[in-house]
Tab-separated table of C-alpha atoms in Angstrom:
chain	number	residue	atom	x	y	z
A	1	MET	CA	-11.333	-3.347	-31.826
A	2	ALA	CA	-8.804	-6.415	-32.708
A	3	ARG	CA	-10.085	-9.668	-32.469
A	4	THR	CA	-8.326	-12.371	-30.645
A	5	ARG	CA	-7.625	-15.382	-32.821
A	6	ARG	CA	-7.237	-18.893	-31.081
A	7	LYS	CA	-6.573	-22.321	-31.924
A	8	LYS	CA	-8.620	-24.817	-30.322
A	9	PHE	CA	-7.641	-28.172	-28.807
A	10	VAL	CA	-9.839	-30.574	-27.258
A	11	VAL	CA	-9.113	-32.140	-24.038
A	12	GLY	CA	-10.712	-34.264	-21.465
A	13	ARG	CA	-14.474	-35.524	-21.409
A	14	PRO	CA	-17.512	-33.521	-22.153
A	15	MET	CA	-19.304	-31.769	-19.685
A	16	ARG	CA	-21.995	-33.796	-18.057
A	17	GLY	CA	-24.656	-30.894	-17.305
A	18	GLY	CA	-25.228	-27.252	-16.493
A	19	TRP	CA	-25.511	-24.697	-13.769
A	20	THR	CA	-29.003	-23.441	-13.194
A	21	PRO	CA	-29.253	-19.324	-13.188
A	22	PHE	CA	-30.398	-19.812	-9.660
A	23	ALA	CA	-27.669	-22.156	-8.481
A	24	MET	CA	-24.996	-19.934	-10.296
A	25	ARG	CA	-26.419	-16.667	-8.100
A	26	ALA	CA	-26.131	-18.595	-5.442
A	27	ALA	CA	-22.708	-20.120	-5.798
A	28	VAL	CA	-21.418	-16.433	-6.720
A	29	LEU	CA	-23.300	-15.114	-3.555
A	30	GLY	CA	-21.856	-17.497	-1.286
A	31	LEU	CA	-18.253	-16.067	-1.418
A	32	ALA	CA	-19.599	-12.825	-0.188
A	33	PRO	CA	-19.569	-13.648	3.452
A	34	ALA	CA	-16.468	-15.301	3.600
A	35	LEU	CA	-15.030	-12.526	1.954
A	36	LEU	CA	-16.194	-9.930	4.486
A	37	VAL	CA	-14.827	-12.082	7.282
A	38	GLY	CA	-11.388	-12.486	5.538
A	39	GLY	CA	-12.031	-15.918	4.487
A	40	THR	CA	-10.418	-17.569	1.218
A	41	VAL	CA	-12.711	-18.907	-0.917
A	42	GLY	CA	-12.947	-19.577	-4.980
A	43	VAL	CA	-15.306	-20.003	-7.445
A	44	VAL	CA	-16.140	-20.639	-10.905
A	45	VAL	CA	-18.949	-19.388	-12.805
A	46	ALA	CA	-19.743	-21.655	-15.820
A	47	THR	CA	-20.153	-19.869	-19.058
A	48	ARG	CA	-21.871	-23.085	-20.901
A	49	SER	CA	-24.097	-25.670	-20.000
A	50	ALA	CA	-22.737	-28.648	-21.988
A	51	GLY	CA	-19.613	-29.400	-24.343
A	52	PRO	CA	-16.273	-30.623	-24.172
A	53	ASP	CA	-13.482	-29.083	-21.754
A	54	VAL	CA	-11.556	-27.161	-24.111
A	55	ALA	CA	-7.805	-25.575	-23.969
A	56	GLU	CA	-7.288	-22.501	-26.224
A	57	THR	CA	-3.818	-21.411	-27.470
A	58	VAL	CA	-4.058	-17.748	-28.302
A	59	ALA	CA	-2.566	-16.136	-31.328
A	60	ALA	CA	0.774	-14.586	-30.189
A	61	ASP	CA	-0.066	-11.181	-31.558
A	62	ALA	CA	-3.768	-11.171	-29.788
A	63	PRO	CA	-3.607	-7.961	-27.736
A	64	TYR	CA	-4.495	-7.823	-23.984
A	65	THR	CA	-5.145	-4.339	-22.075
A	66	LEU	CA	-3.873	-4.000	-18.428
A	67	THR	CA	-5.796	-1.533	-16.491
A	68	GLY	CA	-4.196	-0.608	-13.278
A	69	TYR	CA	-3.858	1.868	-10.334
A	70	GLY	CA	-0.961	3.547	-9.134
A	71	HIS	CA	2.847	3.084	-9.707
A	72	GLY	CA	5.311	1.313	-7.268
A	73	HIS	CA	4.971	-1.137	-4.310
A	74	GLY	CA	2.302	0.999	-2.776
A	75	ARG	CA	3.620	0.471	0.845
A	76	GLY	CA	4.025	3.274	3.320
A	77	MET	CA	3.355	6.569	1.885
A	78	GLY	CA	2.128	7.670	-1.398
A	79	GLN	CA	4.132	10.553	-2.577
A	80	TRP	CA	1.608	12.052	-4.860
A	81	GLY	CA	-0.945	11.424	-2.241
A	82	ALA	CA	1.102	13.309	0.045
A	83	TYR	CA	1.104	16.151	-2.447
A	84	GLY	CA	-2.615	16.092	-2.869
A	85	TYR	CA	-3.205	16.383	1.146
A	86	ALA	CA	-0.760	19.095	1.620
A	87	LYS	CA	-2.805	21.296	-0.970
A	88	GLN	CA	-5.865	20.420	1.115
A	89	GLY	CA	-3.889	21.990	4.159
A	90	TRP	CA	-2.361	18.943	5.811
A	91	THR	CA	0.831	19.512	7.812
A	92	ALA	CA	3.672	16.900	7.436
A	93	GLU	CA	3.091	15.465	10.669
A	94	ARG	CA	-0.761	14.640	9.889
A	95	ILE	CA	0.431	13.219	6.523
A	96	LEU	CA	3.649	11.035	8.294
A	97	GLY	CA	0.781	9.785	11.185
A	98	TYR	CA	-1.808	8.911	8.408
A	99	TYR	CA	0.602	6.637	6.447
A	100	TYR	CA	2.658	5.462	8.832
A	101	GLY	CA	0.078	4.270	11.603
A	102	GLY	CA	1.628	3.540	15.166
A	103	THR	CA	4.896	5.372	14.942
A	104	THR	CA	6.104	8.169	16.824
A	105	LEU	CA	8.123	11.556	15.601
A	106	GLU	CA	11.475	11.834	17.756
A	107	ALA	CA	14.629	13.375	17.511
A	108	LEU	CA	17.492	11.420	15.877
A	109	GLY	CA	21.108	12.364	17.421
A	110	ASP	CA	24.466	13.080	15.111
A	111	LYS	CA	24.521	10.496	12.748
A	112	ALA	CA	26.970	9.793	9.329
A	113	ILE	CA	25.896	7.370	6.933
A	114	GLY	CA	27.836	4.995	4.410
A	115	VAL	CA	26.162	5.080	0.751
A	116	ARG	CA	27.464	2.456	-1.758
A	117	LEU	CA	27.812	4.334	-5.151
A	118	MET	CA	26.267	1.116	-7.244
A	119	GLY	CA	27.445	2.766	-10.578
A	120	LEU	CA	30.995	2.561	-9.550
A	121	ASP	CA	30.640	-1.279	-8.261
A	122	GLY	CA	34.038	-3.262	-9.672
A	123	LYS	CA	36.104	0.115	-10.188
A	124	GLY	CA	38.472	1.927	-8.254
A	125	LEU	CA	38.047	5.753	-7.045
A	126	ASP	CA	39.141	8.516	-8.905
A	127	VAL	CA	38.552	12.109	-7.408
A	128	PHE	CA	39.433	15.541	-7.259
A	129	SER	CA	38.186	18.766	-5.941
A	130	ASP	CA	38.634	22.561	-6.699
A	131	SER	CA	39.930	22.761	-2.986
A	132	PRO	CA	42.751	21.039	-1.205
A	133	MET	CA	41.898	17.378	-0.438
A	134	GLY	CA	43.570	14.891	2.341
A	135	VAL	CA	44.476	11.526	1.384
A	136	ALA	CA	47.135	9.014	3.319
A	137	GLY	CA	47.859	11.907	5.616
A	138	ARG	CA	48.658	14.024	3.027
A	139	THR	CA	47.221	17.041	0.910
A	140	VAL	CA	46.129	16.940	-2.444
A	141	ALA	CA	46.296	20.350	-4.235
A	142	PRO	CA	43.471	21.867	-6.544
A	143	GLY	CA	44.497	20.595	-9.852
A	144	GLU	CA	45.590	17.282	-8.751
A	145	ALA	CA	43.715	14.044	-8.475
A	146	ALA	CA	43.713	10.786	-6.196
A	147	HIS	CA	43.341	7.213	-7.445
A	148	LEU	CA	42.381	4.793	-4.898
A	149	THR	CA	42.401	1.011	-5.319
A	150	ALA	CA	40.808	-1.046	-2.175
A	151	ALA	CA	43.434	-3.487	-1.089
A	152	PRO	CA	42.822	-6.841	1.014
A	153	GLY	CA	42.577	-6.002	4.827
A	154	GLY	CA	40.766	-2.841	4.474
A	155	GLY	CA	43.428	-0.431	2.998
A	156	ALA	CA	44.029	1.155	-0.283
A	157	THR	CA	46.986	1.957	-2.651
A	158	VAL	CA	47.024	5.671	-3.475
A	159	VAL	CA	48.404	7.270	-6.800
A	160	VAL	CA	48.077	11.003	-6.736
A	161	THR	CA	48.471	12.491	-10.548
A	162	ARG	CA	48.488	16.062	-12.129
A	163	GLY	CA	45.188	16.285	-13.511
A	164	CYS	CA	43.020	13.235	-13.722
A	165	ASP	CA	45.111	11.841	-16.388
A	166	GLY	CA	48.487	13.324	-15.906
A	167	GLU	CA	51.984	12.541	-14.800
A	168	VAL	CA	52.315	10.624	-11.386
A	169	LEU	CA	52.972	13.149	-8.733
A	170	TRP	CA	53.418	10.315	-5.705
A	171	GLN	CA	52.037	6.825	-4.582
A	172	GLU	CA	52.060	4.943	-1.609
A	173	SER	CA	49.834	2.533	0.499
A	174	THR	CA	47.477	3.649	3.076
A	175	ALA	CA	45.461	2.138	5.996
A	176	HIS	CA	42.915	4.857	5.870
A	177	PRO	CA	40.944	3.916	2.267
A	178	TRP	CA	39.202	7.816	2.076
A	179	VAL	CA	39.770	10.846	0.459
A	180	ASP	CA	38.586	13.681	2.720
A	181	PRO	CA	37.537	17.438	1.670
A	182	VAL	CA	39.113	20.129	3.134
A	183	ASP	CA	36.526	20.536	5.895
A	184	LEU	CA	34.658	17.298	7.313
A	185	GLY	CA	31.920	19.731	8.935
A	186	PRO	CA	28.207	19.780	7.434
A	187	ASP	CA	26.814	21.653	4.823
A	188	ARG	CA	30.217	23.078	3.125
A	189	PRO	CA	30.142	24.875	0.224
A	190	ALA	CA	30.170	23.620	-3.349
A	191	ASN	CA	33.637	24.320	-4.280
A	192	GLU	CA	34.703	22.229	-1.450
A	193	HIS	CA	32.840	19.083	-2.611
A	194	LEU	CA	34.525	16.030	-4.030
A	195	LYS	CA	34.157	15.381	-7.805
A	196	LEU	CA	34.604	12.021	-10.039
A	197	CYS	CA	37.176	12.339	-12.782
A	198	GLY	CA	35.280	11.506	-15.935
A	199	GLY	CA	32.104	13.381	-15.052
A	200	GLY	CA	29.366	12.681	-12.555
A	201	ALA	CA	27.970	14.144	-9.634
A	202	PRO	CA	29.865	15.846	-6.830
A	203	PHE	CA	29.702	14.487	-3.312
A	204	ARG	CA	29.313	15.976	-0.056
A	205	GLY	CA	31.416	14.383	2.790
A	206	SER	CA	34.089	11.531	1.924
A	207	LEU	CA	34.890	8.806	-0.459
A	208	GLY	CA	36.408	5.800	-0.009
A	209	VAL	CA	36.890	2.425	-1.734
A	210	ALA	CA	36.233	-1.273	0.090
A	211	LEU	CA	36.143	-4.643	-1.088
A	212	GLU	CA	32.640	-7.135	-0.851
A	213	GLY	CA	34.509	-10.453	-1.435
A	214	ASP	CA	36.930	-9.631	-4.211
A	215	ALA	CA	34.519	-7.134	-5.689
A	216	PRO	CA	35.654	-3.522	-5.515
A	217	ARG	CA	33.249	-0.889	-3.950
A	218	VAL	CA	33.377	2.935	-3.689
A	219	VAL	CA	31.464	4.455	-0.642
A	220	ASN	CA	30.366	7.698	0.047
A	221	HIS	CA	30.655	8.708	4.028
A	222	VAL	CA	28.502	11.664	4.672
A	223	GLY	CA	26.460	13.223	7.820
A	224	MET	CA	22.467	12.227	7.427
A	225	GLU	CA	21.458	15.694	6.890
A	226	ASP	CA	23.977	16.358	4.281
A	227	TYR	CA	22.724	13.042	2.524
A	228	LEU	CA	19.217	14.064	2.760
A	229	LEU	CA	20.141	17.205	0.786
A	230	GLY	CA	20.682	14.823	-2.338
A	231	VAL	CA	18.061	12.364	-1.814
A	232	VAL	CA	14.669	14.232	-1.333
A	233	PRO	CA	15.135	16.097	-4.694
A	234	ALA	CA	16.025	12.904	-6.208
A	235	GLU	CA	12.728	11.256	-4.653
A	236	SER	CA	10.327	13.821	-4.862
A	237	ARG	CA	9.622	17.440	-6.905
A	238	ALA	CA	10.910	20.228	-5.724
A	239	GLU	CA	8.183	22.211	-7.860
A	240	TRP	CA	5.580	21.126	-5.442
A	241	ALA	CA	6.711	23.722	-3.069
A	242	ASP	CA	5.303	26.154	-5.515
A	243	THR	CA	2.214	24.686	-5.603
A	244	GLY	CA	0.709	24.118	-2.060
A	245	GLY	CA	2.964	20.978	-1.651
A	246	ALA	CA	5.808	22.352	0.762
A	247	GLU	CA	4.433	20.053	3.770
A	248	ALA	CA	4.840	16.959	1.270
A	249	LEU	CA	8.398	17.551	0.725
A	250	ARG	CA	8.815	17.913	4.471
A	251	ALA	CA	6.865	14.645	5.017
A	252	GLN	CA	9.290	13.026	2.567
A	253	ALA	CA	12.486	14.393	4.262
A	254	VAL	CA	11.315	12.738	7.478
A	255	ALA	CA	10.316	9.496	5.988
A	256	ALA	CA	13.803	9.605	3.759
A	257	ARG	CA	15.704	10.253	6.984
A	258	SER	CA	13.835	7.265	9.252
A	259	TYR	CA	14.240	4.712	5.907
A	260	ALA	CA	18.044	5.635	6.048
A	261	ALA	CA	18.395	5.593	9.742
A	262	ALA	CA	17.216	2.149	9.879
A	263	GLU	CA	19.441	0.763	7.186
A	264	SER	CA	22.325	-1.742	7.455
A	265	ARG	CA	22.849	-3.334	4.545
A	266	TYR	CA	26.431	-3.796	4.260
A	267	ALA	CA	29.504	-4.340	6.389
A	268	TYR	CA	31.088	-1.400	4.708
A	269	ALA	CA	28.005	0.863	4.145
A	270	GLU	CA	24.618	1.298	5.501
A	271	THR	CA	22.731	1.720	2.247
A	272	CYS	CA	23.007	2.238	-1.331
A	273	ASP	CA	22.037	5.323	-3.865
A	274	THR	CA	19.249	3.463	-6.415
A	275	GLN	CA	15.881	2.576	-6.112
A	276	ASP	CA	17.027	-0.509	-4.417
A	277	CYS	CA	17.379	1.640	-1.236
A	278	GLN	CA	16.882	5.166	-1.983
A	279	VAL	CA	17.815	7.616	-4.833
A	280	TYR	CA	20.761	9.656	-4.015
A	281	GLY	CA	21.986	12.050	-6.488
A	282	GLY	CA	24.988	13.308	-4.550
A	283	SER	CA	25.032	17.372	-4.221
A	284	SER	CA	24.602	17.888	-8.083
A	285	LYS	CA	20.655	18.058	-7.872
A	286	GLU	CA	20.155	19.849	-4.662
A	287	ASN	CA	17.487	22.413	-4.659
A	288	PRO	CA	16.904	24.991	-2.135
A	289	LYS	CA	12.858	24.277	-2.093
A	290	THR	CA	14.050	20.497	-1.056
A	291	THR	CA	16.699	21.929	1.282
A	292	GLU	CA	14.199	23.912	3.121
A	293	ALA	CA	12.358	20.623	3.856
A	294	VAL	CA	15.074	18.908	5.114
A	295	ARG	CA	16.311	21.794	7.460
A	296	SER	CA	13.065	22.349	8.863
A	297	THR	CA	12.535	19.136	9.939
A	298	ALA	CA	16.180	18.318	11.069
A	299	GLY	CA	16.731	15.116	12.999
A	300	LYS	CA	13.181	14.177	13.076
A	301	VAL	CA	12.580	10.294	12.299
A	302	LEU	CA	9.363	8.007	12.582
A	303	THR	CA	10.375	5.294	15.380
A	304	LYS	CA	8.546	2.406	17.052
A	305	GLU	CA	9.642	1.161	20.424
A	306	GLY	CA	12.495	3.866	20.217
A	307	LYS	CA	13.994	2.813	17.000
A	308	PRO	CA	13.842	4.336	13.495
A	309	VAL	CA	11.371	2.469	11.357
A	310	SER	CA	12.060	1.867	7.662
A	311	ALA	CA	9.515	4.168	6.315
A	312	GLU	CA	8.926	2.989	2.545
A	313	PHE	CA	7.500	4.888	0.036
A	314	SER	CA	6.368	4.823	-3.440
A	315	ALA	CA	5.387	7.356	-6.247
A	316	SER	CA	1.538	6.502	-6.260
A	317	THR	CA	-0.797	4.185	-4.287
A	318	GLY	CA	-3.438	4.390	-6.828
A	319	GLY	CA	-6.021	5.259	-4.079
A	320	TYR	CA	-5.201	2.562	-1.582
A	321	SER	CA	-2.033	1.660	0.028
A	322	ALA	CA	-0.825	-1.960	0.196
A	323	GLY	CA	-0.253	-2.694	3.903
A	324	GLY	CA	2.543	-4.524	5.044
A	325	ALA	CA	4.443	-3.123	7.824
A	326	PHE	CA	1.994	0.002	8.124
A	327	GLY	CA	-1.700	-0.543	7.918
A	328	ALA	CA	-3.479	-0.149	4.718
A	329	VAL	CA	-5.028	3.262	3.901
A	330	GLU	CA	-7.667	4.659	1.403
A	331	ASP	CA	-5.471	7.599	-0.280
A	332	LEU	CA	-7.485	10.049	-1.592
A	333	GLY	CA	-5.086	12.674	-2.013
A	334	ASP	CA	-3.742	10.273	-5.051
A	335	THR	CA	-6.157	11.526	-7.397
A	336	GLU	CA	-3.363	14.312	-8.059
A	337	SER	CA	-1.250	11.163	-9.603
A	338	PRO	CA	-0.580	10.828	-13.071
A	339	ASN	CA	-0.612	7.215	-12.767
A	340	HIS	CA	-3.443	7.337	-10.337
A	341	LYS	CA	-5.175	4.997	-13.190
A	342	TRP	CA	-3.119	3.764	-16.135
A	343	THR	CA	-3.363	1.235	-18.986
A	344	GLN	CA	-0.884	-1.032	-20.787
A	345	THR	CA	-1.458	-3.320	-23.917
A	346	LEU	CA	0.530	-6.267	-24.223
A	347	THR	CA	0.342	-9.334	-26.720
A	348	ALA	CA	-0.559	-12.753	-25.916
A	349	GLY	CA	3.241	-13.623	-26.821
A	350	GLU	CA	4.883	-10.934	-24.696
A	351	ILE	CA	2.598	-12.577	-21.954
A	352	ALA	CA	3.633	-16.250	-22.600
A	353	THR	CA	7.557	-15.216	-23.000
A	354	ALA	CA	7.532	-13.281	-19.826
A	355	PHE	CA	6.359	-16.361	-17.876
A	356	GLY	CA	7.768	-19.042	-19.779
A	357	VAL	CA	4.831	-20.964	-20.599
A	358	GLY	CA	5.009	-21.764	-24.262
A	359	GLU	CA	1.738	-20.337	-26.151
A	360	LEU	CA	-0.368	-18.625	-24.094
A	361	HIS	CA	-3.878	-20.618	-23.258
A	362	SER	CA	-5.238	-18.233	-20.480
A	363	ILE	CA	-4.149	-15.740	-18.032
A	364	GLU	CA	-6.453	-15.154	-15.098
A	365	VAL	CA	-6.232	-13.580	-11.632
A	366	THR	CA	-7.009	-15.773	-8.838
A	367	SER	CA	-7.167	-13.669	-5.802
A	368	ARG	CA	-7.010	-10.090	-4.759
A	369	ASN	CA	-6.712	-8.095	-1.434
A	370	ASN	CA	-10.268	-6.610	-1.653
A	371	LEU	CA	-8.953	-2.860	-0.861
A	372	GLY	CA	-10.185	-0.265	-3.560
A	373	PRO	CA	-11.763	-0.411	-7.033
A	374	ASP	CA	-11.843	-3.828	-9.067
A	375	GLY	CA	-11.244	-5.782	-5.981
A	376	GLY	CA	-7.731	-4.202	-5.078
A	377	ARG	CA	-4.411	-5.380	-5.732
A	378	VAL	CA	-3.550	-8.912	-7.115
A	379	THR	CA	-2.376	-11.600	-4.692
A	380	GLY	CA	-2.534	-14.324	-6.909
A	381	LEU	CA	-2.155	-14.717	-10.935
A	382	ARG	CA	-2.440	-17.679	-12.971
A	383	VAL	CA	-0.794	-17.841	-16.567
A	384	ALA	CA	-1.576	-21.268	-18.425
A	385	GLY	CA	0.403	-22.221	-21.629
A	386	SER	CA	1.400	-24.947	-23.973
A	387	THR	CA	4.306	-26.080	-21.646
A	388	GLY	CA	3.079	-25.645	-18.342
A	389	THR	CA	1.163	-23.323	-15.771
A	390	LYS	CA	2.387	-20.596	-13.766
A	391	GLU	CA	1.062	-19.155	-10.422
A	392	VAL	CA	2.587	-16.004	-9.231
A	393	THR	CA	1.984	-13.224	-6.778
A	394	GLY	CA	0.805	-9.531	-8.159
A	395	ASP	CA	3.899	-8.172	-7.134
A	396	GLU	CA	6.127	-10.908	-9.218
A	397	ALA	CA	3.533	-10.651	-12.069
A	398	ARG	CA	4.100	-6.633	-11.938
A	399	THR	CA	8.038	-7.512	-12.544
A	400	LYS	CA	7.553	-10.004	-15.159
A	401	LEU	CA	5.392	-8.009	-17.205
A	402	GLY	CA	6.810	-4.512	-16.459
A	403	LEU	CA	3.853	-2.952	-14.917
A	404	LYS	CA	3.442	0.174	-13.126
A	405	SER	CA	1.730	-1.681	-9.958
A	406	ASP	CA	0.346	-5.139	-8.823
A	407	TRP	CA	-3.141	-3.248	-8.836
A	408	PHE	CA	-4.590	-4.199	-12.604
A	409	THR	CA	-7.555	-5.979	-14.255
A	410	ILE	CA	-6.748	-7.885	-17.491
A	411	THR	CA	-9.108	-7.964	-20.714
A	412	GLU	CA	-8.488	-9.178	-24.008
A	413	GLY	CA	-8.339	-6.815	-27.075
A	414	VAL	CA	-7.263	-2.991	-26.879
A	415	GLY	CA	-9.292	-1.032	-24.364
A	416	PRO	CA	-9.754	2.792	-24.042
A	417	ALA	CA	-6.927	4.703	-22.493
A	418	ALA	CA	-7.084	5.672	-18.658
A	419	PRO	CA	-8.623	9.053	-17.828
A	420	PRO	CA	-6.415	11.989	-16.931
A	421	PRO	CA	-6.118	12.686	-13.239
A	422	ALA	CA	-8.801	14.606	-11.565
A	423	SER	CA	-8.281	18.098	-10.545
A	424	ALA	CA	-10.389	18.044	-7.421
A	425	LEU	CA	-10.044	16.013	-4.330
A	426	ALA	CA	-12.412	14.763	-1.859
A	427	ALA	CA	-12.134	15.311	1.567
A	428	PRO	CA	-10.553	12.715	3.646
A	429	GLY	CA	-13.440	10.398	5.060
A	430	VAL	CA	-15.992	11.527	2.508
A	431	ASP	CA	-17.359	8.497	0.038
A	432	ASN	CA	-15.443	9.164	-3.157
A	433	ALA	CA	-16.320	5.670	-4.916
A	434	ASP	CA	-14.617	6.842	-8.059
A	435	PRO	CA	-11.691	8.841	-7.511
A	436	THR	CA	-10.925	9.280	-11.147
A	437	GLY	CA	-13.858	11.786	-11.204
A	438	ALA	CA	-15.959	9.826	-13.280
A	439	VAL	CA	-19.767	9.850	-12.241
A	440	GLU	CA	-21.183	6.936	-14.179
A	441	PRO	CA	-22.543	4.634	-11.865
A	442	THR	CA	-21.706	1.118	-11.707
A	443	ASP	CA	-24.386	-1.754	-12.455
A	444	ILE	CA	-24.812	-2.626	-9.077
A	445	GLU	CA	-25.181	0.997	-8.096
A	446	ARG	CA	-27.668	1.588	-10.489
A	447	LYS	CA	-29.490	-1.533	-9.507
A	448	TYR	CA	-29.525	-0.162	-5.943
A	449	ALA	CA	-30.932	3.202	-6.720
A	450	GLU	CA	-33.643	1.491	-8.569
A	451	LEU	CA	-34.374	-0.189	-5.039
A	452	GLY	CA	-34.486	3.086	-3.267
A	453	GLY	CA	-31.102	3.277	-2.048
A	454	HIS	CA	-30.539	2.996	1.373
A	455	LEU	CA	-34.446	3.672	2.103
A	456	GLY	CA	-35.288	0.557	-0.265
A	457	VAL	CA	-35.663	-2.959	0.602
A	458	LEU	CA	-31.998	-3.770	1.156
A	459	GLY	CA	-30.921	-0.791	3.435
A	460	ALA	CA	-27.870	0.551	4.043
A	461	PRO	CA	-24.214	-0.781	2.321
A	462	VAL	CA	-22.621	-2.785	4.747
A	463	GLY	CA	-19.413	-3.011	2.748
A	464	PRO	CA	-17.547	-1.684	-0.269
A	465	GLU	CA	-18.556	-3.052	-3.922
A	466	LEU	CA	-15.897	-6.106	-4.236
A	467	ALA	CA	-14.757	-8.117	-7.065
A	468	MET	CA	-14.736	-12.115	-7.284
A	469	PRO	CA	-11.652	-13.559	-6.807
A	470	ASP	CA	-12.015	-15.399	-10.199
A	471	GLU	CA	-12.796	-12.276	-12.013
A	472	ALA	CA	-16.548	-13.666	-12.739
A	473	GLY	CA	-18.285	-10.623	-11.396
A	474	ARG	CA	-18.707	-7.986	-8.519
A	475	PHE	CA	-21.101	-8.000	-5.431
A	476	ARG	CA	-22.106	-5.825	-2.632
A	477	MET	CA	-23.537	-6.656	0.672
A	478	TYR	CA	-26.329	-4.596	2.395
A	479	THR	CA	-28.285	-4.852	5.746
A	480	HIS	CA	-30.884	-6.832	4.069
A	481	GLY	CA	-29.334	-8.695	1.552
A	482	ALA	CA	-26.892	-8.184	-1.668
A	483	ILE	CA	-26.672	-7.264	-5.187
A	484	VAL	CA	-24.538	-9.597	-7.718
A	485	TRP	CA	-23.284	-8.823	-10.982
A	486	THR	CA	-21.982	-11.046	-13.655
A	487	LYS	CA	-22.104	-10.875	-17.478
A	488	ILE	CA	-23.905	-13.680	-17.489
A	489	THR	CA	-27.011	-12.714	-15.151
A	490	GLY	CA	-26.427	-8.950	-15.142
A	491	ALA	CA	-27.338	-7.212	-11.594
A	492	GLN	CA	-29.135	-9.428	-9.620
A	493	VAL	CA	-30.800	-8.887	-6.087
A	494	LEU	CA	-30.894	-11.339	-3.269
A	495	ASP	CA	-32.855	-10.431	-0.018
A	496	ALA	CA	-32.143	-11.756	3.599
A	497	SER	CA	-34.939	-14.233	2.962
A	498	VAL	CA	-33.640	-15.890	-0.240
A	499	LEU	CA	-30.013	-15.953	1.462
A	500	THR	CA	-31.516	-17.508	4.529
A	501	ALA	CA	-33.927	-20.311	2.708
A	502	LYS	CA	-31.391	-21.082	-0.115
A	503	LEU	CA	-28.004	-20.966	1.619
A	504	PRO	CA	-28.836	-21.937	5.346
A	505	GLY	CA	-25.158	-21.580	6.214
A	506	LEU	CA	-25.393	-17.906	5.835
A	507	GLY	CA	-28.245	-17.410	8.211
A	508	SER	CA	-27.671	-15.619	11.788
């Protein structure tokens, strides 16, 4: 294991006393009831009884291991979790109801959607088709190309050439800045799709140009169902249909339709074609398996109060969704995910540079949401360095450090790799404290078993094993007391009489 080299700088005054073992245990346990009722409590566990307050600068090449769960923001449906549940026999409707609590499945009327093609930002439109196209009230034959440049006021200049780079055949201005396929109906054959000069995906529907201020934009105007034929295979895995996951694809189609129906981002288009909105690949990635998922759920959207909801989804929740617009739920289906648990190693220099704090002194998690293993998702992180201290949210840390999610722990040195995903799933509602498939009990679980489990002096658990906000240790509450674990004390038992006598504020 790599050693962490530090340069020490003495600042401030020496500490004038230490914590007794009992005082430390009492302070650690004192936060537990507050956490269980949603309070925000910080606690510091002293690791030395005396000595100067020392600020340490970590060597730039010293490694840190970040161990985490999930991939993406974790809000709404977890795609791998949906796949896991589909393999257990859940229907799309049950999957959607589980992740998007409080919604109703309703029918959406005929709707078209404008999609900003962000890869063409700042450019004009150069397009052709294997079938005739319509532009400026005229027909463009196969073998000819139309070139549109957005004009102020909403129109466009049109130049038609022989091939994409050949001679100019005609040109004019138009108030209708669109190139239309030979037939504007839904589900048209591939030879009628519009294609971009220079390669790229073909598109169903029409292609047009607009201005956002002075910036040129290219837009695909397409029917909702045709649009989804290009979204679902880009956002999920068509091959899941071959391994028991067809219902996950159907759930994905409904979630994507709901998300798109709720979008209204621009004056000239409702949504975009990247991960900032939903990934959309035109018609090039369409797959019969995802097409079936779209068609079998045609028009169905999730609503609240009669309006489509923005049904966010992410690749992997890590075992617990993040909450937000939809309540957080345990996601046992996520054990199928290759990113159910992951590790990433960064150097102290990389961490310090990401946060702009000079040379790194320390990095610590200050708060979590207490949902899932290791205390759940990070909600607060403090990074201190030679030029300052930054306090950020877990999501901000995820972005700055390039992590897969905001659910992670940090340890010095190079840690072991994450285990592979489990092949088996526990049934929903069954206690599955370690969804990675490992069976090694925690120190708290060992101590609880030594005391006779639920038949012993502590009685039954009244909550999950949780991490302390400052990462100093872990605790679990039981009917008649608690077990607290720290690196200093190991697993310690406090029964109800101790809680009442030593910490009277905890009594009933």
